Amino acid sequence: MEALEALYTRRSIKGFTDQMPTQEDIEKVTKAGMAAPTGMGLQAPYIVVVKNKELRDELSRMNGEVLGTSSDPFYNSPVIIVVLAAKSRGTYLYDGSLVIGNMLTAAHAIGLGACWIHRAKEMFSSERGKEMLAEWGITEEVEGIGNVALGYAAVDPKPAKPRKDGYVRVIE
């Protein structure tokens, strides 16, 4: 799939099969995340791929608690990619957001479904979230930017909403 086609046609997937993506495909997605621009090239983000079912389910419960639901906010995706970023970098929030955007587009380009799931900030500011960070060897002070639910789509995405009038303004 060409880059512009991927950008124009990507949609959030809100239902996944149980099938685990290949390691090769997961690496393609994370490599796209690592290719995202970062402020002064300082690479503030961390990308954590969670394939372990028990840990994935724990992350789902944590996210659901923040949301106030007992349903799975990750839409049954078999893989969760957590994006965090070092707060010491002035552009950490933007850097992490670009990482997620690149990964969402890359997933679509290779035939995977993906969806940005919020509430990573709250998840990883909790005591359990801080314990996880330590277990993962992330000792720098970070903030959760977002989670990417990743897998094979079990549902068709909703069509894109029409773009609003005046979205782009050209000043000459």
Tab-separated table of N, CA and C in Angstrom:
chain	number	residue	atom	x	y	z
A	1	MET	N	0.854	-1.174	0.000
A	1	MET	CA	0.000	0.000	0.000
A	1	MET	C	0.897	1.233	0.000
A	2	GLU	N	0.569	2.182	-0.831
A	2	GLU	CA	1.347	3.413	-0.890
A	2	GLU	C	1.077	4.256	0.350
A	3	ALA	N	2.045	5.099	0.688
A	3	ALA	CA	1.967	5.890	1.921
A	3	ALA	C	0.724	6.773	1.969
A	4	LEU	N	0.449	7.515	0.911
A	4	LEU	CA	-0.710	8.415	0.946
A	4	LEU	C	-2.011	7.641	1.034
A	5	GLU	N	-2.109	6.508	0.336
A	5	GLU	CA	-3.321	5.690	0.435
A	5	GLU	C	-3.520	5.215	1.872
A	6	ALA	N	-2.447	4.786	2.517
A	6	ALA	CA	-2.538	4.337	3.913
A	6	ALA	C	-3.010	5.469	4.816
A	7	LEU	N	-2.489	6.654	4.611
A	7	LEU	CA	-2.896	7.799	5.426
A	7	LEU	C	-4.361	8.163	5.198
A	8	TYR	N	-4.805	8.097	3.962
A	8	TYR	CA	-6.172	8.488	3.638
A	8	TYR	C	-7.211	7.449	4.050
A	9	THR	N	-6.834	6.184	4.133
A	9	THR	CA	-7.823	5.122	4.349
A	9	THR	C	-7.770	4.482	5.732
A	10	ARG	N	-6.817	4.826	6.560
A	10	ARG	CA	-6.716	4.217	7.892
A	10	ARG	C	-7.899	4.630	8.755
A	11	ARG	N	-8.449	3.671	9.473
A	11	ARG	CA	-9.520	3.929	10.410
A	11	ARG	C	-9.261	3.134	11.682
A	12	SER	N	-9.797	3.575	12.777
A	12	SER	CA	-9.652	2.854	14.036
A	12	SER	C	-10.482	1.581	13.996
A	13	ILE	N	-9.894	0.492	14.450
A	13	ILE	CA	-10.568	-0.796	14.514
A	13	ILE	C	-11.021	-1.007	15.952
A	14	LYS	N	-12.285	-1.356	16.121
A	14	LYS	CA	-12.842	-1.511	17.467
A	14	LYS	C	-13.435	-2.898	17.658
A	15	GLY	N	-12.664	-3.893	17.231
A	15	GLY	CA	-13.017	-5.296	17.412
A	15	GLY	C	-11.959	-6.145	16.742
A	16	PHE	N	-11.378	-7.069	17.486
A	16	PHE	CA	-10.249	-7.859	16.988
A	16	PHE	C	-10.509	-9.354	17.143
A	17	THR	N	-9.859	-10.139	16.279
A	17	THR	CA	-9.856	-11.585	16.441
A	17	THR	C	-8.820	-11.942	17.502
A	18	ASP	N	-8.800	-13.199	17.911
A	18	ASP	CA	-7.808	-13.669	18.885
A	18	ASP	C	-6.454	-13.964	18.242
A	19	GLN	N	-6.392	-13.952	16.911
A	19	GLN	CA	-5.162	-14.326	16.215
A	19	GLN	C	-4.039	-13.331	16.502
A	20	MET	N	-2.906	-13.875	16.942
A	20	MET	CA	-1.733	-13.058	17.251
A	20	MET	C	-1.026	-12.663	15.955
A	21	PRO	N	-0.726	-11.379	15.769
A	21	PRO	CA	0.079	-10.983	14.611
A	21	PRO	C	1.463	-11.638	14.684
A	22	THR	N	2.094	-11.781	13.546
A	22	THR	CA	3.431	-12.362	13.536
A	22	THR	C	4.416	-11.402	14.195
A	23	GLN	N	5.494	-11.952	14.692
A	23	GLN	CA	6.552	-11.118	15.275
A	23	GLN	C	7.098	-10.164	14.221
A	24	GLU	N	7.208	-10.637	12.994
A	24	GLU	CA	7.704	-9.796	11.903
A	24	GLU	C	6.798	-8.580	11.695
A	25	ASP	N	5.480	-8.798	11.723
A	25	ASP	CA	4.554	-7.672	11.547
A	25	ASP	C	4.593	-6.715	12.744
A	26	ILE	N	4.696	-7.263	13.944
A	26	ILE	CA	4.809	-6.401	15.122
A	26	ILE	C	6.066	-5.539	15.016
A	27	GLU	N	7.154	-6.140	14.556
A	27	GLU	CA	8.410	-5.382	14.402
A	27	GLU	C	8.280	-4.307	13.326
A	28	LYS	N	7.536	-4.579	12.264
A	28	LYS	CA	7.313	-3.547	11.240
A	28	LYS	C	6.579	-2.352	11.851
A	29	VAL	N	5.598	-2.635	12.679
A	29	VAL	CA	4.821	-1.568	13.308
A	29	VAL	C	5.696	-0.758	14.268
A	30	THR	N	6.471	-1.448	15.113
A	30	THR	CA	7.308	-0.714	16.072
A	30	THR	C	8.447	0.019	15.366
A	31	LYS	N	8.948	-0.540	14.285
A	31	LYS	CA	9.990	0.158	13.517
A	31	LYS	C	9.442	1.466	12.955
A	32	ALA	N	8.185	1.441	12.516
A	32	ALA	CA	7.554	2.681	12.045
A	32	ALA	C	7.445	3.687	13.186
A	33	GLY	N	7.138	3.205	14.386
A	33	GLY	CA	7.097	4.089	15.545
A	33	GLY	C	8.457	4.706	15.829
A	34	MET	N	9.495	3.896	15.727
A	34	MET	CA	10.843	4.402	15.981
A	34	MET	C	11.301	5.381	14.904
A	35	ALA	N	10.657	5.346	13.737
A	35	ALA	CA	11.014	6.263	12.650
A	35	ALA	C	10.343	7.626	12.788
A	36	ALA	N	9.448	7.767	13.750
A	36	ALA	CA	8.751	9.043	13.937
A	36	ALA	C	9.745	10.124	14.346
A	37	PRO	N	9.518	11.341	13.895
A	37	PRO	CA	10.393	12.428	14.324
A	37	PRO	C	10.217	12.709	15.813
A	38	THR	N	11.317	13.098	16.451
A	38	THR	CA	11.268	13.514	17.848
A	38	THR	C	12.036	14.815	17.994
A	39	GLY	N	11.641	15.632	18.958
A	39	GLY	CA	12.288	16.921	19.182
A	39	GLY	C	13.794	16.781	19.327
A	40	MET	N	14.528	17.472	18.474
A	40	MET	CA	15.996	17.471	18.463
A	40	MET	C	16.569	16.053	18.349
A	41	GLY	N	15.764	15.114	17.866
A	41	GLY	CA	16.233	13.742	17.705
A	41	GLY	C	16.542	13.047	19.019
A	42	LEU	N	15.976	13.530	20.138
A	42	LEU	CA	16.327	13.001	21.457
A	42	LEU	C	15.581	11.721	21.835
A	43	GLN	N	14.595	11.314	21.040
A	43	GLN	CA	13.922	10.036	21.216
A	43	GLN	C	13.388	9.845	22.644
A	44	ALA	N	12.506	10.735	23.047
A	44	ALA	CA	11.905	10.662	24.381
A	44	ALA	C	11.025	9.426	24.590
A	45	PRO	N	10.365	8.900	23.544
A	45	PRO	CA	9.417	7.809	23.788
A	45	PRO	C	10.054	6.452	24.100
A	46	TYR	N	9.256	5.650	24.768
A	46	TYR	CA	9.519	4.224	24.976
A	46	TYR	C	8.332	3.489	24.368
A	47	ILE	N	8.600	2.384	23.700
A	47	ILE	CA	7.563	1.549	23.106
A	47	ILE	C	7.634	0.195	23.801
A	48	VAL	N	6.537	-0.217	24.445
A	48	VAL	CA	6.498	-1.489	25.163
A	48	VAL	C	5.420	-2.361	24.521
A	49	VAL	N	5.836	-3.478	23.945
A	49	VAL	CA	4.915	-4.406	23.287
A	49	VAL	C	4.507	-5.477	24.289
A	50	VAL	N	3.211	-5.597	24.533
A	50	VAL	CA	2.698	-6.585	25.483
A	50	VAL	C	1.922	-7.647	24.715
A	51	LYS	N	2.511	-8.855	24.674
A	51	LYS	CA	1.868	-10.005	24.039
A	51	LYS	C	1.389	-11.009	25.085
A	52	ASN	N	1.914	-10.922	26.291
A	52	ASN	CA	1.550	-11.823	27.379
A	52	ASN	C	0.087	-11.598	27.753
A	53	LYS	N	-0.729	-12.646	27.650
A	53	LYS	CA	-2.174	-12.522	27.856
A	53	LYS	C	-2.532	-12.035	29.257
A	54	GLU	N	-1.872	-12.555	30.290
A	54	GLU	CA	-2.205	-12.131	31.651
A	54	GLU	C	-1.898	-10.652	31.863
A	55	LEU	N	-0.739	-10.209	31.370
A	55	LEU	CA	-0.377	-8.801	31.512
A	55	LEU	C	-1.293	-7.920	30.659
A	56	ARG	N	-1.608	-8.383	29.470
A	56	ARG	CA	-2.518	-7.652	28.594
A	56	ARG	C	-3.870	-7.461	29.290
A	57	ASP	N	-4.366	-8.533	29.923
A	57	ASP	CA	-5.646	-8.454	30.622
A	57	ASP	C	-5.565	-7.535	31.842
A	58	GLU	N	-4.432	-7.529	32.522
A	58	GLU	CA	-4.256	-6.614	33.654
A	58	GLU	C	-4.281	-5.162	33.173
A	59	LEU	N	-3.592	-4.885	32.060
A	59	LEU	CA	-3.613	-3.537	31.494
A	59	LEU	C	-5.045	-3.142	31.110
A	60	SER	N	-5.788	-4.086	30.566
A	60	SER	CA	-7.183	-3.822	30.210
A	60	SER	C	-7.997	-3.450	31.449
A	61	ARG	N	-7.808	-4.197	32.530
A	61	ARG	CA	-8.538	-3.886	33.774
A	61	ARG	C	-8.156	-2.500	34.301
A	62	MET	N	-6.858	-2.197	34.266
A	62	MET	CA	-6.400	-0.887	34.733
A	62	MET	C	-7.036	0.233	33.908
A	63	ASN	N	-7.020	0.058	32.589
A	63	ASN	CA	-7.581	1.069	31.708
A	63	ASN	C	-9.077	1.187	31.935
A	64	GLY	N	-9.748	0.052	32.099
A	64	GLY	CA	-11.184	0.060	32.352
A	64	GLY	C	-11.549	0.757	33.649
A	65	GLU	N	-10.719	0.571	34.679
A	65	GLU	CA	-10.971	1.249	35.955
A	65	GLU	C	-10.926	2.762	35.791
A	66	VAL	N	-9.953	3.247	35.010
A	66	VAL	CA	-9.870	4.691	34.762
A	66	VAL	C	-11.108	5.162	34.009
A	67	LEU	N	-11.539	4.356	33.047
A	67	LEU	CA	-12.700	4.694	32.224
A	67	LEU	C	-14.007	4.528	32.993
A	68	GLY	N	-13.991	3.663	33.997
A	68	GLY	CA	-15.197	3.394	34.769
A	68	GLY	C	-16.044	2.286	34.164
A	69	THR	N	-15.375	1.291	33.564
A	69	THR	CA	-16.090	0.182	32.939
A	69	THR	C	-15.409	-1.138	33.270
A	70	SER	N	-16.168	-2.216	33.195
A	70	SER	CA	-15.584	-3.542	33.364
A	70	SER	C	-15.409	-4.234	32.013
A	71	SER	N	-15.850	-3.593	30.929
A	71	SER	CA	-15.654	-4.167	29.594
A	71	SER	C	-14.203	-3.927	29.156
A	72	ASP	N	-13.794	-4.600	28.095
A	72	ASP	CA	-12.412	-4.518	27.611
A	72	ASP	C	-12.220	-3.282	26.739
A	73	PRO	N	-11.537	-2.247	27.239
A	73	PRO	CA	-11.332	-1.047	26.427
A	73	PRO	C	-10.387	-1.260	25.252
A	74	PHE	N	-9.737	-2.451	25.212
A	74	PHE	CA	-8.808	-2.761	24.121
A	74	PHE	C	-9.468	-3.600	23.027
A	75	TYR	N	-10.788	-3.767	23.111
A	75	TYR	CA	-11.574	-4.407	22.054
A	75	TYR	C	-11.081	-5.813	21.691
A	76	ASN	N	-10.598	-6.555	22.677
A	76	ASN	CA	-10.149	-7.938	22.488
A	76	ASN	C	-8.859	-8.068	21.678
A	77	SER	N	-8.123	-6.997	21.510
A	77	SER	CA	-6.880	-7.096	20.735
A	77	SER	C	-5.879	-7.988	21.471
A	78	PRO	N	-5.146	-8.828	20.738
A	78	PRO	CA	-4.187	-9.714	21.389
A	78	PRO	C	-2.882	-9.021	21.790
A	79	VAL	N	-2.602	-7.865	21.192
A	79	VAL	CA	-1.364	-7.130	21.471
A	79	VAL	C	-1.723	-5.718	21.903
A	80	ILE	N	-1.043	-5.263	22.944
A	80	ILE	CA	-1.155	-3.867	23.373
A	80	ILE	C	0.245	-3.274	23.276
A	81	ILE	N	0.345	-2.148	22.621
A	81	ILE	CA	1.617	-1.430	22.571
A	81	ILE	C	1.441	-0.174	23.407
A	82	VAL	N	2.224	-0.099	24.477
A	82	VAL	CA	2.175	1.042	25.379
A	82	VAL	C	3.244	2.037	24.924
A	83	VAL	N	2.873	3.291	24.794
A	83	VAL	CA	3.832	4.343	24.458
A	83	VAL	C	3.917	5.294	25.639
A	84	LEU	N	5.132	5.451	26.125
A	84	LEU	CA	5.437	6.356	27.234
A	84	LEU	C	6.512	7.307	26.728
A	85	ALA	N	6.718	8.399	27.425
A	85	ALA	CA	7.786	9.311	27.014
A	85	ALA	C	8.372	10.016	28.226
A	86	ALA	N	9.680	10.259	28.127
A	86	ALA	CA	10.424	10.914	29.199
A	86	ALA	C	9.983	12.358	29.340
A	87	LYS	N	9.511	12.687	30.545
A	87	LYS	CA	9.006	14.032	30.804
A	87	LYS	C	10.113	15.092	30.813
A	88	SER	N	11.354	14.657	30.840
A	88	SER	CA	12.464	15.618	30.843
A	88	SER	C	12.646	16.293	29.486
A	89	ARG	N	12.027	15.749	28.447
A	89	ARG	CA	12.129	16.335	27.112
A	89	ARG	C	10.926	17.249	26.897
A	90	GLY	N	11.166	18.449	26.462
A	90	GLY	CA	10.087	19.420	26.289
A	90	GLY	C	9.030	19.002	25.286
A	91	THR	N	9.377	18.140	24.357
A	91	THR	CA	8.449	17.732	23.302
A	91	THR	C	7.901	16.323	23.514
A	92	TYR	N	8.003	15.802	24.748
A	92	TYR	CA	7.677	14.395	24.992
A	92	TYR	C	6.268	14.008	24.554
A	93	LEU	N	5.286	14.858	24.807
A	93	LEU	CA	3.907	14.528	24.456
A	93	LEU	C	3.736	14.447	22.942
A	94	TYR	N	4.330	15.386	22.231
A	94	TYR	CA	4.234	15.404	20.774
A	94	TYR	C	5.009	14.228	20.178
A	95	ASP	N	6.183	13.966	20.737
A	95	ASP	CA	7.008	12.856	20.248
A	95	ASP	C	6.251	11.536	20.372
A	96	GLY	N	5.676	11.291	21.530
A	96	GLY	CA	4.927	10.058	21.745
A	96	GLY	C	3.704	9.965	20.846
A	97	SER	N	3.052	11.091	20.618
A	97	SER	CA	1.877	11.105	19.744
A	97	SER	C	2.262	10.761	18.311
A	98	LEU	N	3.388	11.289	17.854
A	98	LEU	CA	3.851	10.961	16.507
A	98	LEU	C	4.211	9.485	16.383
A	99	VAL	N	4.809	8.919	17.419
A	99	VAL	CA	5.125	7.491	17.427
A	99	VAL	C	3.842	6.679	17.234
A	100	ILE	N	2.808	7.023	17.991
A	100	ILE	CA	1.540	6.298	17.881
A	100	ILE	C	0.944	6.477	16.489
A	101	GLY	N	0.946	7.686	15.979
A	101	GLY	CA	0.400	7.924	14.638
A	101	GLY	C	1.104	7.091	13.579
A	102	ASN	N	2.427	7.044	13.649
A	102	ASN	CA	3.172	6.224	12.689
A	102	ASN	C	2.794	4.756	12.811
A	103	MET	N	2.659	4.261	14.041
A	103	MET	CA	2.343	2.847	14.227
A	103	MET	C	0.933	2.521	13.739
A	104	LEU	N	-0.028	3.410	13.954
A	104	LEU	CA	-1.388	3.179	13.470
A	104	LEU	C	-1.408	3.065	11.947
A	105	THR	N	-0.696	3.964	11.283
A	105	THR	CA	-0.662	3.947	9.823
A	105	THR	C	0.080	2.723	9.307
A	106	ALA	N	1.181	2.376	9.944
A	106	ALA	CA	1.945	1.190	9.522
A	106	ALA	C	1.116	-0.073	9.669
A	107	ALA	N	0.394	-0.197	10.772
A	107	ALA	CA	-0.450	-1.378	10.980
A	107	ALA	C	-1.449	-1.512	9.826
A	108	HIS	N	-2.098	-0.431	9.486
A	108	HIS	CA	-3.062	-0.454	8.388
A	108	HIS	C	-2.385	-0.830	7.074
A	109	ALA	N	-1.222	-0.277	6.832
A	109	ALA	CA	-0.515	-0.517	5.573
A	109	ALA	C	-0.150	-1.989	5.369
A	110	ILE	N	0.039	-2.733	6.475
A	110	ILE	CA	0.413	-4.148	6.341
A	110	ILE	C	-0.761	-5.096	6.620
A	111	GLY	N	-1.963	-4.541	6.735
A	111	GLY	CA	-3.146	-5.378	6.877
A	111	GLY	C	-3.575	-5.696	8.292
A	112	LEU	N	-3.017	-4.998	9.268
A	112	LEU	CA	-3.443	-5.169	10.663
A	112	LEU	C	-4.410	-4.054	11.038
A	113	GLY	N	-5.187	-4.318	12.064
A	113	GLY	CA	-6.049	-3.290	12.611
A	113	GLY	C	-5.400	-2.702	13.849
A	114	ALA	N	-5.722	-1.451	14.136
A	114	ALA	CA	-5.168	-0.796	15.314
A	114	ALA	C	-6.098	0.323	15.758
A	115	CYS	N	-5.980	0.674	17.037
A	115	CYS	CA	-6.775	1.764	17.593
A	115	CYS	C	-5.998	2.404	18.737
A	116	TRP	N	-5.956	3.723	18.750
A	116	TRP	CA	-5.342	4.463	19.858
A	116	TRP	C	-6.307	4.401	21.031
A	117	ILE	N	-5.811	3.948	22.174
A	117	ILE	CA	-6.612	3.876	23.391
A	117	ILE	C	-5.991	4.823	24.417
A	118	HIS	N	-6.770	5.754	24.889
A	118	HIS	CA	-6.290	6.750	25.847
A	118	HIS	C	-6.127	6.161	27.251
A	119	ARG	N	-5.856	6.998	28.196
A	119	ARG	CA	-5.763	6.711	29.628
A	119	ARG	C	-4.445	6.091	30.058
A	120	ALA	N	-3.437	6.092	29.199
A	120	ALA	CA	-2.118	5.573	29.595
A	120	ALA	C	-1.506	6.459	30.685
A	121	LYS	N	-1.756	7.747	30.623
A	121	LYS	CA	-1.216	8.660	31.646
A	121	LYS	C	-1.681	8.230	33.032
A	122	GLU	N	-2.974	7.987	33.165
A	122	GLU	CA	-3.521	7.589	34.460
A	122	GLU	C	-3.053	6.189	34.860
A	123	MET	N	-2.986	5.283	33.900
A	123	MET	CA	-2.560	3.911	34.190
A	123	MET	C	-1.159	3.882	34.797
A	124	PHE	N	-0.252	4.646	34.199
A	124	PHE	CA	1.141	4.554	34.616
A	124	PHE	C	1.543	5.579	35.670
A	125	SER	N	0.569	6.356	36.140
A	125	SER	CA	0.823	7.187	37.314
A	125	SER	C	0.304	6.487	38.571
A	126	SER	N	-0.368	5.340	38.388
A	126	SER	CA	-0.851	4.550	39.532
A	126	SER	C	0.313	3.764	40.142
A	127	GLU	N	0.119	3.269	41.333
A	127	GLU	CA	1.175	2.482	41.990
A	127	GLU	C	1.510	1.237	41.175
A	128	ARG	N	0.473	0.532	40.695
A	128	ARG	CA	0.742	-0.667	39.894
A	128	ARG	C	1.440	-0.300	38.594
A	129	GLY	N	1.042	0.792	37.987
A	129	GLY	CA	1.702	1.243	36.756
A	129	GLY	C	3.172	1.538	36.990
A	130	LYS	N	3.497	2.176	38.105
A	130	LYS	CA	4.894	2.466	38.435
A	130	LYS	C	5.681	1.179	38.677
A	131	GLU	N	5.039	0.189	39.296
A	131	GLU	CA	5.690	-1.115	39.487
A	131	GLU	C	6.011	-1.753	38.142
A	132	MET	N	5.064	-1.664	37.206
A	132	MET	CA	5.289	-2.225	35.871
A	132	MET	C	6.482	-1.555	35.205
A	133	LEU	N	6.527	-0.241	35.284
A	133	LEU	CA	7.645	0.487	34.675
A	133	LEU	C	8.975	-0.016	35.227
A	134	ALA	N	9.051	-0.194	36.534
A	134	ALA	CA	10.277	-0.699	37.155
A	134	ALA	C	10.592	-2.108	36.652
A	135	GLU	N	9.563	-2.951	36.546
A	135	GLU	CA	9.756	-4.313	36.031
A	135	GLU	C	10.267	-4.291	34.596
A	136	TRP	N	9.865	-3.307	33.824
A	136	TRP	CA	10.275	-3.193	32.426
A	136	TRP	C	11.602	-2.468	32.267
A	137	GLY	N	12.215	-2.052	33.378
A	137	GLY	CA	13.511	-1.374	33.317
A	137	GLY	C	13.428	0.083	32.905
A	138	ILE	N	12.268	0.684	33.049
A	138	ILE	CA	12.107	2.103	32.710
A	138	ILE	C	12.198	2.883	34.012
A	139	THR	N	13.351	3.475	34.246
A	139	THR	CA	13.609	4.176	35.501
A	139	THR	C	13.481	5.690	35.351
A	140	GLU	N	13.511	6.169	34.117
A	140	GLU	CA	13.360	7.590	33.850
A	140	GLU	C	11.931	8.009	34.189
A	141	GLU	N	11.739	9.265	34.591
A	141	GLU	CA	10.382	9.735	34.862
A	141	GLU	C	9.647	9.901	33.534
A	142	VAL	N	8.611	9.100	33.351
A	142	VAL	CA	7.876	9.094	32.094
A	142	VAL	C	6.396	9.360	32.342
A	143	GLU	N	5.716	9.663	31.254
A	143	GLU	CA	4.266	9.800	31.281
A	143	GLU	C	3.702	8.874	30.209
A	144	GLY	N	2.605	8.205	30.536
A	144	GLY	CA	1.934	7.390	29.532
A	144	GLY	C	1.286	8.287	28.494
A	145	ILE	N	1.614	8.057	27.238
A	145	ILE	CA	1.053	8.870	26.152
A	145	ILE	C	-0.194	8.216	25.592
A	146	GLY	N	-0.135	6.922	25.344
A	146	GLY	CA	-1.287	6.202	24.803
A	146	GLY	C	-0.979	4.736	24.660
A	147	ASN	N	-2.013	3.973	24.373
A	147	ASN	CA	-1.902	2.544	24.126
A	147	ASN	C	-2.395	2.288	22.708
A	148	VAL	N	-1.776	1.330	22.033
A	148	VAL	CA	-2.242	0.923	20.720
A	148	VAL	C	-2.759	-0.503	20.826
A	149	ALA	N	-4.051	-0.683	20.562
A	149	ALA	CA	-4.619	-2.019	20.446
A	149	ALA	C	-4.275	-2.498	19.038
A	150	LEU	N	-3.677	-3.693	18.944
A	150	LEU	CA	-3.153	-4.168	17.660
A	150	LEU	C	-3.563	-5.610	17.418
A	151	GLY	N	-3.961	-5.910	16.212
A	151	GLY	CA	-4.312	-7.278	15.844
A	151	GLY	C	-5.004	-7.312	14.498
A	152	TYR	N	-5.698	-8.424	14.258
A	152	TYR	CA	-6.463	-8.576	13.027
A	152	TYR	C	-7.899	-8.140	13.288
A	153	ALA	N	-8.433	-7.354	12.382
A	153	ALA	CA	-9.775	-6.809	12.552
A	153	ALA	C	-10.833	-7.907	12.508
A	154	ALA	N	-11.751	-7.856	13.457
A	154	ALA	CA	-12.909	-8.740	13.467
A	154	ALA	C	-14.149	-7.988	12.996
A	155	VAL	N	-14.021	-6.691	12.855
A	155	VAL	CA	-15.129	-5.837	12.422
A	155	VAL	C	-14.618	-4.879	11.349
A	156	ASP	N	-15.538	-4.414	10.540
A	156	ASP	CA	-15.185	-3.384	9.570
A	156	ASP	C	-15.158	-2.040	10.283
A	157	PRO	N	-14.216	-1.184	9.904
A	157	PRO	CA	-14.195	0.143	10.534
A	157	PRO	C	-15.386	0.971	10.079
A	158	LYS	N	-15.759	1.913	10.920
A	158	LYS	CA	-16.804	2.854	10.528
A	158	LYS	C	-16.258	3.739	9.418
A	159	PRO	N	-17.118	4.176	8.498
A	159	PRO	CA	-16.624	5.082	7.454
A	159	PRO	C	-16.171	6.410	8.061
A	160	ALA	N	-15.279	7.060	7.361
A	160	ALA	CA	-14.784	8.355	7.827
A	160	ALA	C	-15.911	9.381	7.815
A	161	LYS	N	-15.896	10.229	8.814
A	161	LYS	CA	-16.844	11.345	8.833
A	161	LYS	C	-16.403	12.348	7.772
A	162	PRO	N	-17.355	13.080	7.196
A	162	PRO	CA	-16.960	14.123	6.245
A	162	PRO	C	-16.048	15.137	6.942
A	163	ARG	N	-15.101	15.657	6.204
A	163	ARG	CA	-14.199	16.658	6.757
A	163	ARG	C	-14.940	17.980	6.884
A	164	LYS	N	-14.694	18.688	7.964
A	164	LYS	CA	-15.412	19.941	8.232
A	164	LYS	C	-14.997	21.033	7.243
A	165	ASP	N	-15.916	21.920	7.002
A	165	ASP	CA	-15.615	23.087	6.169
A	165	ASP	C	-14.570	23.938	6.885
A	166	GLY	N	-13.659	24.477	6.133
A	166	GLY	CA	-12.652	25.361	6.692
A	166	GLY	C	-11.535	24.627	7.431
A	167	TYR	N	-11.445	23.307	7.273
A	167	TYR	CA	-10.389	22.531	7.947
A	167	TYR	C	-9.010	23.063	7.543
A	168	VAL	N	-8.857	23.333	6.263
A	168	VAL	CA	-7.580	23.856	5.750
A	168	VAL	C	-7.830	25.295	5.303
A	169	ARG	N	-6.961	26.155	5.718
A	169	ARG	CA	-7.051	27.569	5.311
A	169	ARG	C	-5.733	27.968	4.674
A	170	VAL	N	-5.793	28.482	3.493
A	170	VAL	CA	-4.604	28.894	2.765
A	170	VAL	C	-4.545	30.412	2.781
A	171	ILE	N	-3.468	30.917	3.290
A	171	ILE	CA	-3.263	32.361	3.366
A	171	ILE	C	-2.155	32.719	2.368
A	172	GLU	N	-2.465	33.548	1.424
A	172	GLU	CA	-1.457	33.916	0.405
A	172	GLU	C	-1.025	35.340	0.559
